[in-house]
PDB file of C-alpha atoms in Angstrom:
ATOM      1  CA  UNK C 309      13.641 -49.587  36.458  1.00  0.00           C
ATOM      2  CA  UNK C 310      10.059 -50.720  36.994  1.00  0.00           C
ATOM      3  CA  UNK C 311       7.327 -48.145  37.518  1.00  0.00           C
ATOM      4  CA  UNK C 312       5.905 -48.226  41.056  1.00  0.00           C
ATOM      5  CA  UNK C 313       2.260 -48.873  40.197  1.00  0.00           C
ATOM      6  CA  UNK C 314       1.017 -48.484  43.771  1.00  0.00           C
ATOM      7  CA  UNK C 315       2.540 -45.021  44.126  1.00  0.00           C
ATOM      8  CA  UNK C 316       1.195 -43.949  40.744  1.00  0.00           C
ATOM      9  CA  UNK C 317      -2.307 -45.143  41.659  1.00  0.00           C
ATOM     10  CA  UNK C 318      -2.178 -43.302  44.996  1.00  0.00           C
ATOM     11  CA  UNK C 319      -1.038 -40.122  43.247  1.00  0.00           C
ATOM     12  CA  UNK C 320      -3.878 -40.381  40.716  1.00  0.00           C
ATOM     13  CA  UNK C 321      -6.433 -40.725  43.523  1.00  0.00           C
ATOM     14  CA  UNK C 322      -5.044 -37.576  45.111  1.00  0.00           C
ATOM     15  CA  UNK C 323      -5.071 -35.783  41.769  1.00  0.00           C
ATOM     16  CA  UNK C 324      -8.724 -36.671  41.229  1.00  0.00           C
ATOM     17  CA  UNK C 325      -9.559 -35.273  44.638  1.00  0.00           C
ATOM     18  CA  UNK C 326      -7.527 -32.139  43.873  1.00  0.00           C
ATOM     19  CA  UNK C 327      -9.675 -31.359  40.819  1.00  0.00           C
ATOM     20  CA  UNK C 328     -12.845 -31.798  42.873  1.00  0.00           C
ATOM     21  CA  UNK C 329     -13.741 -35.323  41.796  1.00  0.00           C
ATOM     22  CA  UNK C 330     -14.660 -38.365  43.875  1.00  0.00           C
ATOM     23  CA  UNK C 331     -12.196 -41.174  43.101  1.00  0.00           C
ATOM     24  CA  UNK C 332     -14.596 -43.626  44.747  1.00  0.00           C
ATOM     25  CA  UNK C 333     -17.480 -43.073  42.332  1.00  0.00           C
ATOM     26  CA  UNK C 334     -18.182 -45.951  39.906  1.00  0.00           C
ATOM     27  CA  UNK C 335     -16.729 -44.316  36.818  1.00  0.00           C
ATOM     28  CA  UNK C 336     -13.430 -43.467  38.536  1.00  0.00           C
ATOM     29  CA  UNK C 337     -13.049 -46.329  41.005  1.00  0.00           C
ATOM     30  CA  UNK C 338     -10.552 -48.285  38.884  1.00  0.00           C
ATOM     31  CA  UNK C 339      -9.050 -45.283  37.081  1.00  0.00           C
ATOM     32  CA  UNK C 340      -5.963 -45.045  39.351  1.00  0.00           C
ATOM     33  CA  UNK C 341      -4.988 -48.629  38.564  1.00  0.00           C
ATOM     34  CA  UNK C 342      -5.635 -48.108  34.860  1.00  0.00           C
ATOM     35  CA  UNK C 343      -3.417 -45.028  34.840  1.00  0.00           C
ATOM     36  CA  UNK C 344      -0.723 -46.955  36.743  1.00  0.00           C
ATOM     37  CA  UNK C 345      -0.753 -49.665  34.061  1.00  0.00           C
ATOM     38  CA  UNK C 346      -0.629 -46.982  31.364  1.00  0.00           C
ATOM     39  CA  UNK C 347       2.346 -45.242  32.965  1.00  0.00           C
ATOM     40  CA  UNK C 348       4.164 -48.562  33.339  1.00  0.00           C
ATOM     41  CA  UNK C 349       3.911 -48.910  29.548  1.00  0.00           C
ATOM     42  CA  UNK C 350       4.590 -45.278  28.626  1.00  0.00           C
ATOM     43  CA  UNK C 351       7.638 -44.956  30.889  1.00  0.00           C
ATOM     44  CA  UNK C 352       9.131 -48.429  30.500  1.00  0.00           C
ATOM     45  CA  UNK C 353      12.297 -46.902  29.030  1.00  0.00           C
ATOM     46  CA  UNK C 354      13.304 -45.017  32.191  1.00  0.00           C
ATOM     47  CA  UNK C 355      16.624 -46.453  33.320  1.00  0.00           C
ATOM     48  CA  UNK C 356      16.883 -48.824  30.337  1.00  0.00           C
ATOM     49  CA  UNK C 357      19.991 -49.047  28.144  1.00  0.00           C
ATOM     50  CA  UNK C 358      18.983 -47.715  24.727  1.00  0.00           C
ATOM     51  CA  UNK C 359      22.159 -49.106  23.185  1.00  0.00           C
ATOM     52  CA  UNK C 360      21.372 -52.710  24.141  1.00  0.00           C
ATOM     53  CA  UNK C 361      19.422 -53.448  20.924  1.00  0.00           C
ATOM     54  CA  UNK C 362      22.540 -52.506  18.937  1.00  0.00           C
ATOM     55  CA  UNK C 363      24.882 -54.886  20.760  1.00  0.00           C
ATOM     56  CA  UNK C 364      24.654 -57.602  18.096  1.00  0.00           C
ATOM     57  CA  UNK C 365      26.212 -56.448  14.827  1.00  0.00           C
ATOM     58  CA  UNK C 366      26.717 -58.170  11.495  1.00  0.00           C
ATOM     59  CA  UNK C 367      30.032 -58.177   9.645  1.00  0.00           C
ATOM     60  CA  UNK C 368      29.783 -57.062   6.035  1.00  0.00           C
ATOM     61  CA  UNK C 369      33.236 -58.289   4.944  1.00  0.00           C
ATOM     62  CA  UNK C 370      32.848 -61.780   6.424  1.00  0.00           C
ATOM     63  CA  UNK C 371      30.126 -62.667   3.931  1.00  0.00           C
ATOM     64  CA  UNK C 372      29.744 -63.823   0.324  1.00  0.00           C
ATOM     65  CA  UNK C 373      31.490 -60.674  -0.947  1.00  0.00           C
ATOM     66  CA  UNK C 374      34.385 -60.219   1.504  1.00  0.00           C
ATOM     67  CA  UNK C 375      35.975 -57.354  -0.419  1.00  0.00           C
ATOM     68  CA  UNK C 376      32.788 -55.295  -0.338  1.00  0.00           C
ATOM     69  CA  UNK C 377      32.202 -52.458   2.085  1.00  0.00           C
ATOM     70  CA  UNK C 378      29.042 -50.340   2.214  1.00  0.00           C
ATOM     71  CA  UNK C 379      29.427 -47.122   0.266  1.00  0.00           C
ATOM     72  CA  UNK C 380      26.052 -45.522   0.863  1.00  0.00           C
ATOM     73  CA  UNK C 381      23.557 -44.920   3.615  1.00  0.00           C
ATOM     74  CA  UNK C 382      21.302 -47.432   5.305  1.00  0.00           C
ATOM     75  CA  UNK C 383      17.896 -45.802   5.769  1.00  0.00           C
ATOM     76  CA  UNK C 384      14.803 -46.793   7.689  1.00  0.00           C
ATOM     77  CA  UNK C 385      11.756 -44.599   7.190  1.00  0.00           C
ATOM     78  CA  UNK C 386       8.420 -44.203   8.941  1.00  0.00           C
ATOM     79  CA  UNK C 387       9.224 -45.751  12.330  1.00  0.00           C
ATOM     80  CA  UNK C 388       6.112 -45.090  14.380  1.00  0.00           C
ATOM     81  CA  UNK C 389       6.743 -43.777  17.887  1.00  0.00           C
ATOM     82  CA  UNK C 390       4.916 -42.176  20.763  1.00  0.00           C
ATOM     83  CA  UNK C 391       6.213 -40.452  23.845  1.00  0.00           C
ATOM     84  CA  UNK C 392       5.107 -38.126  26.632  1.00  0.00           C
ATOM     85  CA  UNK C 393       6.044 -34.459  26.779  1.00  0.00           C
ATOM     86  CA  UNK C 394       7.756 -33.756  30.087  1.00  0.00           C
ATOM     87  CA  UNK C 395       6.326 -30.226  30.227  1.00  0.00           C
ATOM     88  CA  UNK C 396       2.649 -31.192  30.495  1.00  0.00           C
ATOM     89  CA  UNK C 397       2.705 -35.024  30.585  1.00  0.00           C
ATOM     90  CA  UNK C 398       0.682 -35.072  27.369  1.00  0.00           C
ATOM     91  CA  UNK C 399       1.470 -37.502  24.548  1.00  0.00           C
ATOM     92  CA  UNK C 400       3.197 -36.716  21.298  1.00  0.00           C
ATOM     93  CA  UNK C 401       3.435 -39.183  18.446  1.00  0.00           C
ATOM     94  CA  UNK C 402       4.716 -39.414  14.920  1.00  0.00           C
ATOM     95  CA  UNK C 403       7.347 -40.977  12.697  1.00  0.00           C
ATOM     96  CA  UNK C 404      11.110 -41.323  12.976  1.00  0.00           C
ATOM     97  CA  UNK C 405      13.325 -41.539   9.894  1.00  0.00           C
ATOM     98  CA  UNK C 406      16.865 -42.847  10.490  1.00  0.00           C
ATOM     99  CA  UNK C 407      19.900 -43.064   8.215  1.00  0.00           C
ATOM    100  CA  UNK C 408      23.456 -44.103   8.978  1.00  0.00           C
ATOM    101  CA  UNK C 409      26.634 -44.601   6.976  1.00  0.00           C
ATOM    102  CA  UNK C 410      27.994 -47.982   8.095  1.00  0.00           C
ATOM    103  CA  UNK C 411      31.585 -49.047   8.393  1.00  0.00           C
ATOM    104  CA  UNK C 412      32.527 -52.719   8.407  1.00  0.00           C
ATOM    105  CA  UNK C 413      29.678 -53.628  10.758  1.00  0.00           C
ATOM    106  CA  UNK C 414      25.939 -53.177  10.267  1.00  0.00           C
ATOM    107  CA  UNK C 415      23.034 -53.907  12.574  1.00  0.00           C
ATOM    108  CA  UNK C 416      19.792 -55.765  12.002  1.00  0.00           C
ATOM    109  CA  UNK C 417      17.176 -53.272  10.850  1.00  0.00           C
ATOM    110  CA  UNK C 418      14.761 -54.338  13.577  1.00  0.00           C
ATOM    111  CA  UNK C 419      17.187 -52.993  16.187  1.00  0.00           C
ATOM    112  CA  UNK C 420      16.722 -49.373  15.147  1.00  0.00           C
ATOM    113  CA  UNK C 421      12.996 -49.152  16.032  1.00  0.00           C
ATOM    114  CA  UNK C 422      13.795 -50.726  19.398  1.00  0.00           C
ATOM    115  CA  UNK C 423      16.272 -47.914  20.126  1.00  0.00           C
ATOM    116  CA  UNK C 424      13.538 -45.401  19.319  1.00  0.00           C
ATOM    117  CA  UNK C 425      11.052 -47.264  21.539  1.00  0.00           C
ATOM    118  CA  UNK C 426      13.366 -47.292  24.560  1.00  0.00           C
ATOM    119  CA  UNK C 427      14.237 -43.613  24.336  1.00  0.00           C
ATOM    120  CA  UNK C 428      10.656 -42.544  23.601  1.00  0.00           C
ATOM    121  CA  UNK C 429       9.334 -44.428  26.647  1.00  0.00           C
ATOM    122  CA  UNK C 430      10.476 -41.684  29.013  1.00  0.00           C
ATOM    123  CA  UNK C 431       9.347 -38.155  29.826  1.00  0.00           C
ATOM    124  CA  UNK C 432      10.792 -36.391  26.792  1.00  0.00           C
ATOM    125  CA  UNK C 433      11.018 -33.358  24.572  1.00  0.00           C
ATOM    126  CA  UNK C 434      11.245 -34.065  20.853  1.00  0.00           C
ATOM    127  CA  UNK C 435      14.427 -32.061  20.367  1.00  0.00           C
ATOM    128  CA  UNK C 436      16.275 -34.179  22.944  1.00  0.00           C
ATOM    129  CA  UNK C 437      14.756 -37.449  21.754  1.00  0.00           C
ATOM    130  CA  UNK C 438      16.206 -37.030  18.269  1.00  0.00           C
ATOM    131  CA  UNK C 439      19.619 -36.137  19.656  1.00  0.00           C
ATOM    132  CA  UNK C 440      19.595 -39.160  21.981  1.00  0.00           C
ATOM    133  CA  UNK C 441      18.692 -41.517  19.136  1.00  0.00           C
ATOM    134  CA  UNK C 442      21.533 -40.106  17.029  1.00  0.00           C
ATOM    135  CA  UNK C 443      24.024 -40.322  19.908  1.00  0.00           C
ATOM    136  CA  UNK C 444      23.025 -43.910  20.731  1.00  0.00           C
ATOM    137  CA  UNK C 445      23.488 -45.083  17.145  1.00  0.00           C
ATOM    138  CA  UNK C 446      26.733 -43.138  16.645  1.00  0.00           C
ATOM    139  CA  UNK C 447      28.125 -44.381  19.957  1.00  0.00           C
ATOM    140  CA  UNK C 448      27.129 -48.029  19.555  1.00  0.00           C
ATOM    141  CA  UNK C 449      27.858 -48.722  15.893  1.00  0.00           C
ATOM    142  CA  UNK C 450      30.819 -48.356  13.549  1.00  0.00           C
ATOM    143  CA  UNK C 451      29.318 -45.444  11.630  1.00  0.00           C
ATOM    144  CA  UNK C 452      30.651 -42.620   9.488  1.00  0.00           C
ATOM    145  CA  UNK C 453      27.525 -40.573   9.992  1.00  0.00           C
ATOM    146  CA  UNK C 454      24.032 -40.640  11.469  1.00  0.00           C
ATOM    147  CA  UNK C 455      20.903 -38.636  10.655  1.00  0.00           C
ATOM    148  CA  UNK C 456      17.611 -38.711  12.576  1.00  0.00           C
ATOM    149  CA  UNK C 457      14.494 -36.832  11.466  1.00  0.00           C
ATOM    150  CA  UNK C 458      11.464 -36.820  13.771  1.00  0.00           C
ATOM    151  CA  UNK C 459       8.053 -35.579  12.677  1.00  0.00           C
ATOM    152  CA  UNK C 460       5.444 -35.586  15.424  1.00  0.00           C
ATOM    153  CA  UNK C 461       2.170 -34.074  16.586  1.00  0.00           C
ATOM    154  CA  UNK C 462       2.040 -32.833  20.176  1.00  0.00           C
ATOM    155  CA  UNK C 463      -1.160 -32.775  22.209  1.00  0.00           C
ATOM    156  CA  UNK C 464       0.233 -29.829  24.171  1.00  0.00           C
ATOM    157  CA  UNK C 465       0.033 -27.905  20.868  1.00  0.00           C
ATOM    158  CA  UNK C 466      -3.063 -29.466  19.304  1.00  0.00           C
ATOM    159  CA  UNK C 467      -5.313 -29.678  22.385  1.00  0.00           C
ATOM    160  CA  UNK C 468      -4.334 -26.798  24.667  1.00  0.00           C
ATOM    161  CA  UNK C 469      -3.345 -23.154  24.368  1.00  0.00           C
ATOM    162  CA  UNK C 470      -3.639 -22.076  20.748  1.00  0.00           C
ATOM    163  CA  UNK C 471      -5.029 -25.487  19.687  1.00  0.00           C
ATOM    164  CA  UNK C 472      -3.399 -25.947  16.321  1.00  0.00           C
ATOM    165  CA  UNK C 473      -4.670 -29.387  15.257  1.00  0.00           C
ATOM    166  CA  UNK C 474      -2.799 -29.500  11.942  1.00  0.00           C
ATOM    167  CA  UNK C 475       0.613 -28.521  13.281  1.00  0.00           C
ATOM    168  CA  UNK C 476       3.472 -31.005  13.347  1.00  0.00           C
ATOM    169  CA  UNK C 477       6.965 -30.552  14.739  1.00  0.00           C
ATOM    170  CA  UNK C 478      10.040 -31.554  12.706  1.00  0.00           C
ATOM    171  CA  UNK C 479      13.467 -31.951  14.318  1.00  0.00           C
ATOM    172  CA  UNK C 480      16.781 -33.043  12.795  1.00  0.00           C
ATOM    173  CA  UNK C 481      19.840 -34.510  14.524  1.00  0.00           C
ATOM    174  CA  UNK C 482      23.022 -35.228  12.558  1.00  0.00           C
ATOM    175  CA  UNK C 483      26.398 -36.742  13.402  1.00  0.00           C
ATOM    176  CA  UNK C 484      29.653 -37.327  11.539  1.00  0.00           C
ATOM    177  CA  UNK C 485      29.664 -37.060   7.741  1.00  0.00           C
ATOM    178  CA  UNK C 486      25.902 -36.506   7.678  1.00  0.00           C
ATOM    179  CA  UNK C 487      26.283 -33.282   9.645  1.00  0.00           C
ATOM    180  CA  UNK C 488      27.819 -31.786   6.472  1.00  0.00           C
ATOM    181  CA  UNK C 489      25.051 -29.682   4.827  1.00  0.00           C
ATOM    182  CA  UNK C 490      25.178 -31.155   1.304  1.00  0.00           C
ATOM    183  CA  UNK C 491      25.271 -34.772   2.473  1.00  0.00           C
ATOM    184  CA  UNK C 492      22.535 -34.092   5.000  1.00  0.00           C
ATOM    185  CA  UNK C 493      20.284 -32.461   2.393  1.00  0.00           C
ATOM    186  CA  UNK C 494      20.610 -35.409   0.032  1.00  0.00           C
ATOM    187  CA  UNK C 495      19.702 -37.936   2.728  1.00  0.00           C
ATOM    188  CA  UNK C 496      16.810 -35.822   4.052  1.00  0.00           C
ATOM    189  CA  UNK C 497      15.392 -35.684   0.517  1.00  0.00           C
ATOM    190  CA  UNK C 498      15.459 -39.486   0.378  1.00  0.00           C
ATOM    191  CA  UNK C 499      14.154 -39.982   3.911  1.00  0.00           C
ATOM    192  CA  UNK C 500      11.177 -37.623   3.756  1.00  0.00           C
ATOM    193  CA  UNK C 501      10.670 -37.402   0.003  1.00  0.00           C
ATOM    194  CA  UNK C 502       7.531 -39.523   0.358  1.00  0.00           C
ATOM    195  CA  UNK C 503       6.229 -37.669   3.414  1.00  0.00           C
ATOM    196  CA  UNK C 504       2.896 -39.197   4.496  1.00  0.00           C
ATOM    197  CA  UNK C 505       1.143 -35.893   5.186  1.00  0.00           C
ATOM    198  CA  UNK C 506       1.501 -34.467   1.681  1.00  0.00           C
ATOM    199  CA  UNK C 507       4.677 -32.405   2.139  1.00  0.00           C
ATOM    200  CA  UNK C 508       6.667 -31.344  -0.927  1.00  0.00           C
ATOM    201  CA  UNK C 509       9.229 -33.946  -1.931  1.00  0.00           C
ATOM    202  CA  UNK C 510      12.629 -33.399  -0.366  1.00  0.00           C
ATOM    203  CA  UNK C 511      11.471 -31.107   2.435  1.00  0.00           C
ATOM    204  CA  UNK C 512      10.245 -31.726   5.981  1.00  0.00           C
ATOM    205  CA  UNK C 513       6.598 -30.705   6.234  1.00  0.00           C
ATOM    206  CA  UNK C 514       4.853 -28.398   8.607  1.00  0.00           C
ATOM    207  CA  UNK C 515       6.293 -25.576  10.714  1.00  0.00           C
ATOM    208  CA  UNK C 516       8.696 -26.542  13.445  1.00  0.00           C
ATOM    209  CA  UNK C 517       7.610 -25.654  16.959  1.00  0.00           C
ATOM    210  CA  UNK C 518       9.503 -26.298  20.173  1.00  0.00           C
ATOM    211  CA  UNK C 519       8.201 -29.445  21.824  1.00  0.00           C
ATOM    212  CA  UNK C 520       5.997 -28.664  24.750  1.00  0.00           C
ATOM    213  CA  UNK C 521       5.372 -25.099  23.615  1.00  0.00           C
TER     214      UNK C 521
END
């Protein structure tokens, strides 16, 4: 579903007037159109099928080693993402770490970041975003388990209210075999063991705050 740029621009003009500004002054004259273009990018995932990138799978058994099935997890770390908090319409951004236990079919690794991109390009809360990524992968692929760890910084925490600039939010979503505590702990240690912000190995870093707090 395409964003209605004209309606967004009109709403921004009204918003500027509501805060006491003159949307016709030189510095703001083209701001409504700029914001409309920005929103078209930030909210491009509204109405899109997040499972579409996972439609093309690759058979493991119909390859050079037909008797071989995956026995361990497939992991993709440090997927950059950004979204917009639906509580204040302020951005939050960070990294997604994804692991899944494949069955007979696997998916091209480039498909997983595209799932994240589609789901992040909507008004979101981080807790729901992680769950939606996990559900999309579990529902679209032949998996025995899925684990999604999101680590993000929220402008509604860092730039308003208490203004905690060093705070990040960590959320975990698990499905199938990876919802079992021991299996989940092992995979989390591998996924975030080289955490970019200097966290201890094997542990998510930073306190966890509710998105949009």
